[in-house]
Coordinates of C-alpha atoms and ligand atoms in Angstrom, one line a residue:
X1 CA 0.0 0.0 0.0
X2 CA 1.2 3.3 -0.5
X3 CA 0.7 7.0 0.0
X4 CA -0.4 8.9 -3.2
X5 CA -0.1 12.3 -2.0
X6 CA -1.9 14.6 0.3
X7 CA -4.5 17.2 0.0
X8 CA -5.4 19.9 2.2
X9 CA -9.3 19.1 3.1
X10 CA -10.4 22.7 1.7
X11 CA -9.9 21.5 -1.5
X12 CA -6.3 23.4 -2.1
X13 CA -3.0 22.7 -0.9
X14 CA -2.7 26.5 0.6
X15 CA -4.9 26.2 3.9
X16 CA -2.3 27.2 6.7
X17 CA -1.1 24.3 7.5
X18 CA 0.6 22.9 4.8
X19 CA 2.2 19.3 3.6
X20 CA 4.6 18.8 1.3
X21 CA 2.3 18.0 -1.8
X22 CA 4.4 15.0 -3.1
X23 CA 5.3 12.2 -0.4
X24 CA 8.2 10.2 -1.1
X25 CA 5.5 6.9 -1.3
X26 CA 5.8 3.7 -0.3
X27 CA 5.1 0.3 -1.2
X28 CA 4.9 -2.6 1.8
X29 CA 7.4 -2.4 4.5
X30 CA 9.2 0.7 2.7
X31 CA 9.0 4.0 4.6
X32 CA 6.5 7.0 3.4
X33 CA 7.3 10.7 4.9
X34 CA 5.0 13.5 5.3
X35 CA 6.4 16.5 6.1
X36 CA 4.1 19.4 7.7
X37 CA 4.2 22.9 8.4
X38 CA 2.6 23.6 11.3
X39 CA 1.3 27.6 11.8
X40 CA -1.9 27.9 12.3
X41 CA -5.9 26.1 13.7
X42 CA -6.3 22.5 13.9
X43 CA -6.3 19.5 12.2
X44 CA -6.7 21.0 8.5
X45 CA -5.0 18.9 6.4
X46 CA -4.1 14.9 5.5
X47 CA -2.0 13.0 3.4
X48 CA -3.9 10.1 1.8
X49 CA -3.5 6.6 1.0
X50 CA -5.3 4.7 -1.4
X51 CA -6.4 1.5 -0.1
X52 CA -9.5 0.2 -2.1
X53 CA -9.3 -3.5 -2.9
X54 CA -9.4 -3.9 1.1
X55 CA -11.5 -6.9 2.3
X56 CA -14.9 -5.9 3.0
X57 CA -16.5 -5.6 6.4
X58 CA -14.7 -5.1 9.8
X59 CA -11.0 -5.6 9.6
X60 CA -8.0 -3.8 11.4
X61 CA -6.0 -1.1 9.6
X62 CA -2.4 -1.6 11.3
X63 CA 0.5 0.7 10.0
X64 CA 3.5 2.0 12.1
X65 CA 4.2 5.5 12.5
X66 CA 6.7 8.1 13.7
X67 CA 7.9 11.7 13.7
X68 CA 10.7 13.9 14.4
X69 CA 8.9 15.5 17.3
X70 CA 6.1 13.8 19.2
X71 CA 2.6 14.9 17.6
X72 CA -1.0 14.4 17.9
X73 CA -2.5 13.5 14.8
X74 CA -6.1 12.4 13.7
X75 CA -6.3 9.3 11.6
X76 CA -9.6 8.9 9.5
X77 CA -10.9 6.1 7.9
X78 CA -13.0 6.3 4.6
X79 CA -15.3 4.0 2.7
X80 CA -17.0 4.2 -0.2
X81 CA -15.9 5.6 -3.9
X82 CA -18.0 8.7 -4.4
X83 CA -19.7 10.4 -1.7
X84 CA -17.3 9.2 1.0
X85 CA -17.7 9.0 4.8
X86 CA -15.5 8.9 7.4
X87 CA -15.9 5.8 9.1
X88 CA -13.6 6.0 12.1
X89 CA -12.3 8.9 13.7
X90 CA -9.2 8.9 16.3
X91 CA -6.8 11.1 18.0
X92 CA -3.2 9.3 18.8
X93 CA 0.1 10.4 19.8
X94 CA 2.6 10.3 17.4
X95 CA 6.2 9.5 18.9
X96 CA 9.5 9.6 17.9
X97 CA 10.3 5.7 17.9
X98 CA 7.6 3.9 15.6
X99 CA 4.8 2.0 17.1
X100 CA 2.0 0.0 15.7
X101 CA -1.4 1.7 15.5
X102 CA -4.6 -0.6 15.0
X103 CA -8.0 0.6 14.2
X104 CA -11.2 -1.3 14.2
X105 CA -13.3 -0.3 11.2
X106 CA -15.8 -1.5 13.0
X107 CA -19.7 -3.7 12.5
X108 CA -20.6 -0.4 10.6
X109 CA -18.8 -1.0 7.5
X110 CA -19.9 -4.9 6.9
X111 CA -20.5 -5.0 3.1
X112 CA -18.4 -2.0 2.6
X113 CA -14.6 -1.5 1.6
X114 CA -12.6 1.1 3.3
X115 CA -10.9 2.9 0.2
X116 CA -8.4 5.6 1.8
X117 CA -6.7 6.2 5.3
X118 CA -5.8 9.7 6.1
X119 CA -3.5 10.9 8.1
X120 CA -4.0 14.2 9.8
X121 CA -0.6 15.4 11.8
X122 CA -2.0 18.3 14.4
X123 CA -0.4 22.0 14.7
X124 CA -0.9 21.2 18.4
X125 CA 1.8 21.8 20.5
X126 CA 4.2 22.9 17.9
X127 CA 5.2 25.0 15.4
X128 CA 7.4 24.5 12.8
X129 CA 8.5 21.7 10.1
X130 CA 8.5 18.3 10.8
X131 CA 8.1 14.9 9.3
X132 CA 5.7 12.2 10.2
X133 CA 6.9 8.6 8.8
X134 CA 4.6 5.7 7.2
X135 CA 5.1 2.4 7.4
X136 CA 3.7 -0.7 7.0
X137 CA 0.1 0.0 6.2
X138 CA -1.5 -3.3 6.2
X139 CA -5.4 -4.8 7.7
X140 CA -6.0 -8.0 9.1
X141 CA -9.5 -9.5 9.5
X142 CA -10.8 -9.0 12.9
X143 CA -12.4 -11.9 13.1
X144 CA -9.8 -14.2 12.4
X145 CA -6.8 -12.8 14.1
X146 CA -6.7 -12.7 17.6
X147 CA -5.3 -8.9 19.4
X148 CA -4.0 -8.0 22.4
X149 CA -4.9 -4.4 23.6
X150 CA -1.8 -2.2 25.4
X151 CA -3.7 -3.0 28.6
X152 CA -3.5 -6.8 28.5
X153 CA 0.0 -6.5 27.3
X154 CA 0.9 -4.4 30.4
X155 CA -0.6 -6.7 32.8
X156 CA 0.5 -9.9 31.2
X157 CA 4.1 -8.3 31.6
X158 CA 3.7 -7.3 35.3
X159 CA 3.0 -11.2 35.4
X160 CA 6.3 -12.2 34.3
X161 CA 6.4 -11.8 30.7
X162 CA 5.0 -12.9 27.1
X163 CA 5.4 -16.4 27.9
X164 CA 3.4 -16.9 30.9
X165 CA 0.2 -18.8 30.6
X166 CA -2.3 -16.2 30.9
X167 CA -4.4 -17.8 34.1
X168 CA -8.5 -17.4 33.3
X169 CA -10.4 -15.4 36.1
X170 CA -14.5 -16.2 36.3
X171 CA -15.5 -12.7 35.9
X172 CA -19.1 -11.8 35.9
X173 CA -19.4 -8.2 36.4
X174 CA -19.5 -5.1 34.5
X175 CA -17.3 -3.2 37.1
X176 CA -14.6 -6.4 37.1
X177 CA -14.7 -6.7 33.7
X178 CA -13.8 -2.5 33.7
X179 CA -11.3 -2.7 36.5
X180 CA -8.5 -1.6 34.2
X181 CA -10.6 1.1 32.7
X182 CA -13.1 2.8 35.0
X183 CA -15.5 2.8 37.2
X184 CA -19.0 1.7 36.5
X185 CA -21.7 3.7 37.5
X186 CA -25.6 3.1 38.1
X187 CA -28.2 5.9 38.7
X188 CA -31.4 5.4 40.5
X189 CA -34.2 7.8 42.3
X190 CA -35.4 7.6 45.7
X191 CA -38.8 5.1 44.7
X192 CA -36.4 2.3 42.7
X193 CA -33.1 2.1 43.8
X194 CA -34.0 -0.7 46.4
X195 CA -35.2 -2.8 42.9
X196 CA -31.8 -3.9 41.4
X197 CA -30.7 -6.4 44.3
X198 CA -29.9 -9.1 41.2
X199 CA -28.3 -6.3 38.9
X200 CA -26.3 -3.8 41.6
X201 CA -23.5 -6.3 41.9
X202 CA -22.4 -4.8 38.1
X203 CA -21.6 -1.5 39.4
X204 CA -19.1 0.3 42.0
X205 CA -20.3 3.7 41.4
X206 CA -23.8 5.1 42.1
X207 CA -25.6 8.2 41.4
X208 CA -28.8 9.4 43.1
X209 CA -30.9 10.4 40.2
X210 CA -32.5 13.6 42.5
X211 CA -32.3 13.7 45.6
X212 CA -28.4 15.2 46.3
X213 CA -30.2 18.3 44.5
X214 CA -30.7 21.5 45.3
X215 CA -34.7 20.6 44.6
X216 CA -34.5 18.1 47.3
X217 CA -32.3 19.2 49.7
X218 CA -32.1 22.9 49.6
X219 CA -35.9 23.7 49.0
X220 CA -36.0 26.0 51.7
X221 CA -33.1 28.6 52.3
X222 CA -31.0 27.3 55.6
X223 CA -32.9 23.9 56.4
X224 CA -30.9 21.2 54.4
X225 CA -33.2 18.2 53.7
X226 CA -30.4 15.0 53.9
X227 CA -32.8 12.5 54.6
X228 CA -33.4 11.0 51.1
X229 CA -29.9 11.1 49.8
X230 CA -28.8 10.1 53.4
X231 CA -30.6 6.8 53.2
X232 CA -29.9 5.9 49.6
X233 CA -26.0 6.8 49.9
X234 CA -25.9 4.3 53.4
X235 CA -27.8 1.9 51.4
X236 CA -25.1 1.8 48.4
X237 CA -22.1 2.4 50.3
X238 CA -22.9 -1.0 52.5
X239 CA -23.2 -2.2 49.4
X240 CA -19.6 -1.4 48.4
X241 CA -20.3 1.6 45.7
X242 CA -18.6 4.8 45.8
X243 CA -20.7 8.1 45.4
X244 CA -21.3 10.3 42.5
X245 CA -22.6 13.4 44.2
X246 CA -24.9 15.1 41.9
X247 CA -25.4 18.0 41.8
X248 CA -24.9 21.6 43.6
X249 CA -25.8 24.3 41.4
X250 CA -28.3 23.7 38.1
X251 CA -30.1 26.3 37.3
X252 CA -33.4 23.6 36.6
X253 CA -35.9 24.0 39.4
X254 CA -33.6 26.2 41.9
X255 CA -36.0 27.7 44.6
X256 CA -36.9 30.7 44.4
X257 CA -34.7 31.7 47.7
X258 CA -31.4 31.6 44.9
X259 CA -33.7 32.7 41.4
X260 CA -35.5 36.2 43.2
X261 CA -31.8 37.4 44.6
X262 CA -30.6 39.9 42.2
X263 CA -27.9 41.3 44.3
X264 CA -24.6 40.3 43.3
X265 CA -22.8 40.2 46.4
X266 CA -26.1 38.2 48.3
X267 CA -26.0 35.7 45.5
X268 CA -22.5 34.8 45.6
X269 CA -22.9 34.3 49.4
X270 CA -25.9 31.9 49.1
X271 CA -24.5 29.9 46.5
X272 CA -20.8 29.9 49.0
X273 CA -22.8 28.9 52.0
X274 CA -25.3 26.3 50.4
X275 CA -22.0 24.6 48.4
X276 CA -19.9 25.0 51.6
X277 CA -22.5 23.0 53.9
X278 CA -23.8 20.1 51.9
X279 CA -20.4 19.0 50.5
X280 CA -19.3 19.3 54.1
X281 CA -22.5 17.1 55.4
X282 CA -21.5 14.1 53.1
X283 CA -17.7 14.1 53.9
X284 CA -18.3 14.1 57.4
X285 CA -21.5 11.6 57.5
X286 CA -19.7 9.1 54.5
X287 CA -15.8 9.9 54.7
X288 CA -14.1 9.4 51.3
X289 CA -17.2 7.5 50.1
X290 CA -18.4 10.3 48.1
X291 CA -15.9 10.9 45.7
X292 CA -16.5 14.0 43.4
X293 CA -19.8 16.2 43.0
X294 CA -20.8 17.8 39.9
X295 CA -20.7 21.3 41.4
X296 CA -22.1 23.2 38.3
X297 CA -24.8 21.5 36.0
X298 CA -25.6 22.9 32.6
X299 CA -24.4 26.6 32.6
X300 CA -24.1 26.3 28.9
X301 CA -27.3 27.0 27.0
X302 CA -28.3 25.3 23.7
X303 CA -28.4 28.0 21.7
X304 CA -25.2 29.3 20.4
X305 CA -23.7 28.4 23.4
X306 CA -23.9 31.2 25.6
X307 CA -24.6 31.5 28.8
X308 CA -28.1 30.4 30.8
X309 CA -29.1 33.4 32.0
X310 CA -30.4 31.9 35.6
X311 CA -27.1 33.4 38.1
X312 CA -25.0 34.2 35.5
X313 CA -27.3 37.3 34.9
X314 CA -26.8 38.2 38.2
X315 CA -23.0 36.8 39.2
X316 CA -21.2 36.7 35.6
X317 CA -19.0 33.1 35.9
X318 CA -18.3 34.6 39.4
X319 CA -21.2 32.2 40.7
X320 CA -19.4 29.6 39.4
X321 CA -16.4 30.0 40.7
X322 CA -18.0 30.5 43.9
X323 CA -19.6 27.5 43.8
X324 CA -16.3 25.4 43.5
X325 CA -14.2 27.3 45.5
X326 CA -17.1 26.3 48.3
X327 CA -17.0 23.1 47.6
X328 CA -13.1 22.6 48.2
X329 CA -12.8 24.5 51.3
X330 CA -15.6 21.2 52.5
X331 CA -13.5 19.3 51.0
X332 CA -10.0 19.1 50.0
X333 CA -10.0 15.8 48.0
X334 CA -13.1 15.1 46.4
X335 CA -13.4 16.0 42.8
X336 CA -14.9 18.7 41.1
X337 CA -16.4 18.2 38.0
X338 CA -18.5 20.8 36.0
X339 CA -21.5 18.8 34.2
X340 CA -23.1 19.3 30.6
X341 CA -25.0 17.7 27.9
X342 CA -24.6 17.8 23.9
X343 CA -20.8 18.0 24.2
X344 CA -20.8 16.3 20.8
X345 CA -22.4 19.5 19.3
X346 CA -19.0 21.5 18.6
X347 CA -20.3 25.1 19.2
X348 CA -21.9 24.1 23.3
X349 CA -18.9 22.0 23.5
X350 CA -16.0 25.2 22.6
X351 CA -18.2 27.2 24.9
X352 CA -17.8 24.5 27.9
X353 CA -14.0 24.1 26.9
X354 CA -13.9 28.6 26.9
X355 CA -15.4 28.7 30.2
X356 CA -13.2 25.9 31.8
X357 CA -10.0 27.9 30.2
X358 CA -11.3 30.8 32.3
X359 CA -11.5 28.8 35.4
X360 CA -8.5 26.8 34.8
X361 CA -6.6 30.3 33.8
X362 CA -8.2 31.9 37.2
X363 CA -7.1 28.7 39.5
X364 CA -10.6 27.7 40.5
X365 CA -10.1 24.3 42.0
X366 CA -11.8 22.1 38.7
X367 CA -10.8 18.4 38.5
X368 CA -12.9 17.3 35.6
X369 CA -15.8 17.3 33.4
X370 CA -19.1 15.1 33.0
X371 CA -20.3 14.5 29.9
X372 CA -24.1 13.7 30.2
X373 CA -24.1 11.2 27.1
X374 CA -28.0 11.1 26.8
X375 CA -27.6 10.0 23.4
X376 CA -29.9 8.0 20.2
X377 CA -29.5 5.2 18.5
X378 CA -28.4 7.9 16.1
X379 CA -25.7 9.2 17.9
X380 CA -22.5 9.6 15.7
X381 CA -20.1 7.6 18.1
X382 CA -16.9 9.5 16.0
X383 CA -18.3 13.0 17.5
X384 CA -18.4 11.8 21.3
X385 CA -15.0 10.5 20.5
X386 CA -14.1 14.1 19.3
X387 CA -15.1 16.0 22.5
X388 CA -13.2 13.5 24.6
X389 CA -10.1 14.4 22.6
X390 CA -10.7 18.1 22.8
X391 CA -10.9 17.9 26.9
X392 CA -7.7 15.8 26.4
X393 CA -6.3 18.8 24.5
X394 CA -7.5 21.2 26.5
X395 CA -5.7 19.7 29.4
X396 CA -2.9 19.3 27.8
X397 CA -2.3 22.9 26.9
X398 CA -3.1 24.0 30.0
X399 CA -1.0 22.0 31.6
X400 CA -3.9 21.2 34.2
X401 CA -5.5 17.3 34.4
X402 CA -9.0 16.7 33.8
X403 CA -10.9 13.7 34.6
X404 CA -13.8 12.8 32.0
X405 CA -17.1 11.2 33.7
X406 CA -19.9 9.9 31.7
X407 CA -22.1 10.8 33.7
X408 CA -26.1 10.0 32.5
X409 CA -25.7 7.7 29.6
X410 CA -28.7 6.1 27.9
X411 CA -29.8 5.9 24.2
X412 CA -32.7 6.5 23.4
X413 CA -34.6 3.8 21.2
X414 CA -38.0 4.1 21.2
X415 CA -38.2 1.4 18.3
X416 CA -36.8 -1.3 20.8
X417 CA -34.3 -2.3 18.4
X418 CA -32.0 -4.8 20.2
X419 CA -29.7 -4.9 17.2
X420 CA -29.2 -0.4 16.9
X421 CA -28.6 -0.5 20.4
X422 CA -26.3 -3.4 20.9
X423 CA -24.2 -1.8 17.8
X424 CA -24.1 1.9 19.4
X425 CA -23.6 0.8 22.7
X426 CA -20.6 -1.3 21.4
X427 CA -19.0 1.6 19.6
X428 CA -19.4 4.2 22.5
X429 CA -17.5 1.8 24.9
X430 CA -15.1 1.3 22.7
X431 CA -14.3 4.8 22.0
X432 CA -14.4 4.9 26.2
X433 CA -11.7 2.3 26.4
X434 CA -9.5 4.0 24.3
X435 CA -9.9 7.0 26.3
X436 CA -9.5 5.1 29.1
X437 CA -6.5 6.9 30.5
X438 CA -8.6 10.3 31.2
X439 CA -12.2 8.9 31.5
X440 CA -12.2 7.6 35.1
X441 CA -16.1 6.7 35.7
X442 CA -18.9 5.8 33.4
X443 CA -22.4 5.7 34.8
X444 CA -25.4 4.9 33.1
X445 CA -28.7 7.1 33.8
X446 CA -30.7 4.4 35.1
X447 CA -30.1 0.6 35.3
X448 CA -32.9 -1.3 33.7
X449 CA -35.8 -0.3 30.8
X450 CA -38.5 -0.5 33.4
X451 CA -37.6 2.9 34.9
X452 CA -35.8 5.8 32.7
X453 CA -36.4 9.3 33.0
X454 CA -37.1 9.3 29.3
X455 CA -40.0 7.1 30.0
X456 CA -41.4 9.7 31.7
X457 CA -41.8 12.4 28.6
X458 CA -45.2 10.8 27.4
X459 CA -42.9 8.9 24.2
X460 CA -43.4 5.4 26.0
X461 CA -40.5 3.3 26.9
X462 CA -37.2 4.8 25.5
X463 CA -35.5 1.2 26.1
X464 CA -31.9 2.9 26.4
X465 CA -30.4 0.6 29.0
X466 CA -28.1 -2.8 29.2
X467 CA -31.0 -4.7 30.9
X468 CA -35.0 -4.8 29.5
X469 CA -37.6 -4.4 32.0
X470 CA -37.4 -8.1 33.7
X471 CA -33.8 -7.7 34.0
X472 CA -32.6 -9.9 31.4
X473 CA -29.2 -8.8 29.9
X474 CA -30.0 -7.2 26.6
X475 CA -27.9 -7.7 23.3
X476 CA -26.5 -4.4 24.5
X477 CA -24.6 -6.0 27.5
X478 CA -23.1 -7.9 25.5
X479 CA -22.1 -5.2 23.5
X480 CA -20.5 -3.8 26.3
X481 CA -18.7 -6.7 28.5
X482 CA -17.6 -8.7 25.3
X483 CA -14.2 -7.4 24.5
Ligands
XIL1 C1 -33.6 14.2 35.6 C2 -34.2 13.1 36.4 O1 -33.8 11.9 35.8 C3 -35.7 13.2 36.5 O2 -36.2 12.2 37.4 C4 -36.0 14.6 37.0 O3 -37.4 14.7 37.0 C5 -35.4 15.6 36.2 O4 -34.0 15.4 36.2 N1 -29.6 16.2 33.2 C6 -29.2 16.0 34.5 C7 -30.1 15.2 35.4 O5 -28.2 16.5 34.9 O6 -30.0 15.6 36.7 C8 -31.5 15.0 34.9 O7 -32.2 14.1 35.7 C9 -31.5 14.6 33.4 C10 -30.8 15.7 32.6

């Protein structure tokens, strides 16, 4: 296989960021350069190789790759002769000493033939010329070749080496089956979360789905209402399970004692004192147990990505600073997370990423960010997997760490189709694995099809979970634990 050339993906070879337009090519096993350019925005342009005549179907794409300085780079990979689609998006380091790369093409393309691979270096983190080299580009079929991830290889080695007999361990559970990766979260309300005795065993993370709100607890200005959440967290944490606490500050059914203030100064000092208190309550009634909090929820709005008006109208992003500055004085070492939904829309999502710059720039004590991932059967599994990369990069260039939570996941299929939501499900853990080294806890929003909070819009049963409504593991599970 070989590298034809390289195009700049608005169609001219003068976009900014410029490759050399002729590649010294390659054929098998020989080496292909492409040199860049870096000076200006993003991943803009790709050098190309032609690969039609590919087995159809899912296969692996392996080829080894290098630079002169270590780069992120996107590699895309396209089906289809006219009218072409990316099929598979993903963001790797490139080093300086070559190493195999290996993407899936995935259940999506069976029938199909990938015709192209592009490889996009990335002006981030440097400036200047460079060369990226090519090697190797060949696929395997998936199904007949047998792969070991980098984390099996790891362990395996921390065994004794290649050569050991890998020893089988029985392992039933989501959260076992994850250890390596993250935690495994479940979400349930005050009326249900006594109903999953046969399925809680698959999670070590749990969520109350309302009542760790400001709705529940704070309904009345200076009389904090614990007993709900105070119950359900006992329950869970005998059970093992570490606490998501959700969440301080949302602007969606605040009381009135927080909406009516207008004055500045009085805000900030409500929103201080209310933060302050409740994370204080649950570090000193569960200890360590609770482990971060989503301390501001939804600040972004939908349109255009400004602002929500509730607070900010009042405070500016001073309430939310407020807010997290509050809750690490409670509490030194739990996490901080801010929490938002539609972070695969690029416009909300550069909003989010402004607004943690600010923060991050102004030292507001931020560990991470929660992406909802109430998703469809329709979801585009490539864009989720682009807004994890761009909280990766914005960590990166700000030289500050940031934890990524899925924090309400469910997929809406309202056609019950085992089959979409077995293949969705499949692709967004996958995408989660790879990112497994900054995505530390996944939770679903729910457990089980026979409660959801989508089934509560009038739509009838969303059927978005793992397990159906008798508890039976759905195609979906499978999805998910068979890797
Ligand atoms: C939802 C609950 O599931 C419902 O029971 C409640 O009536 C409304 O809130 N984003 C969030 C969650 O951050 O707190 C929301 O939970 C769902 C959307």
């Amino acid at each position: 296989v070989s590298f034809t050339g390289c195009v700049a993906d608005n169609g001219t070879a003068d976009c900014g960021f410029w490759l050399s337009p002729t590649l010294k090519t390659s054929s098998d096993g020989e080496e292909a350069q492409i040199s860049y350019l870096a000076n200006t925005d993003g991943f803009t342009a790709y050098a190309e190789s032609d690969v039609s005549g590919m087995k159809d179907g899912d296969v692996y794409l392996n080829v080894d790759l290098k630079a002169t300085a270590e780069i992120p780079a996107r590699v895309e990979i396209v089906y289809g002769q006219s009218g072409e689609s990316a099929a598979v998006f993903s963001e790797i380091r490139i080093g300086t000493e070559y190493e195999r790369y290996s993407f899936r093409t995935g259940n999506s393309l069976s029938g199909k033939s990938v015709s192209k691979v592009r490889i996009y270096p990335s002006y981030n983190a440097l400036s200047g010329y460079g060369i990226v080299f090519v090697k190797n580009l060949t696929y395997t079929d998936y199904y007949e070749t047998k792969f070991y991830d980098v984390k099996s290889v790891s362990d395996d080695d921390q065994n004794g080496g290649e050569n050991e007999p890998n020893v089988p361990v029985q392992v039933d559970y989501l959260h076992e089956k994850y250890a390596g990766y993250f935690k495994m979260g479940m979400c349930a309300g005050y009326n249900d979360y006594g109903n999953y005795g046969d399925l809680e065993a698959h999670y070590n993370s749990f969520t109350c789905e309302n009542e760790m709100k400001l709705y529940v607890i704070g309904q009345t200005e200076g009389r904090y209402d614990y007993d709900k959440a105070d119950r359900m967290i006992r329950y869970m944490v005998d059970r093992g399970k570490q606490i998501r606490g959700h969440t301080l500050i949302w602007y969606n059914g605040a009381p009135s004692w927080l909406t009516d203030c207008r004055d500045k100064t009085q805000l900030l000092n409500k929103i201080d004192t209310y933060c302050y208190n409740v994370v204080k309550h649950f570090k000193d009634t569960f200890g360590g147990s609770v482990y971060c909090w989503d301390v501001v929820n939804e600040a972004i709005s939908d349109s255009g990505g400004a602002y929500r008006d509730t607070f900010y109208g009042v405070a500016g992003i001073d309430y939310i600073k407020t807010a997290f500055r509050a809750a690490r004085r409670a509490d030194p070492n739990v996490k901080l997370f801010y929490n938002d939904y539609n972070m695969d829309d690029r416009v909300k999502r550069n909003a989010v990423i402004e607004m943690l710059r600010e923060l991050i720039r102004d030292g507001v004590p931020i560990d991470g960010v929660g992406m909802q991932g109430h998703y469809g059967t329709y979801t585009q599994a490539n864009n989720v997997e682009m807004a994890i990369a761009a909280f990766e990069n914005l960590a990166e260039e700000t030289n500050h760490p940031l934890e990524i939570h899925i924090t309400e996941l469910d997929v809406k299929n309202y056609e019950n189709s085992d089959s979409e939501l077995e293949r969705i499900y499949g692709e967004l853990f996958e995408v989660f694995r790879r990112h497994a080294d900054s995505i530390t806890s996944v939770t679903t929003w729910g457990v089980s099809d026979e409660h959801s909070w989508l089934n509560e819009v009038g739509k009838g049963n969303a059927h978005p979970f793992l397990f159906d409504e008798n508890h039976n593991k759905k195609p979906a599970f499978q999805a998910v634990f068979d890797f």
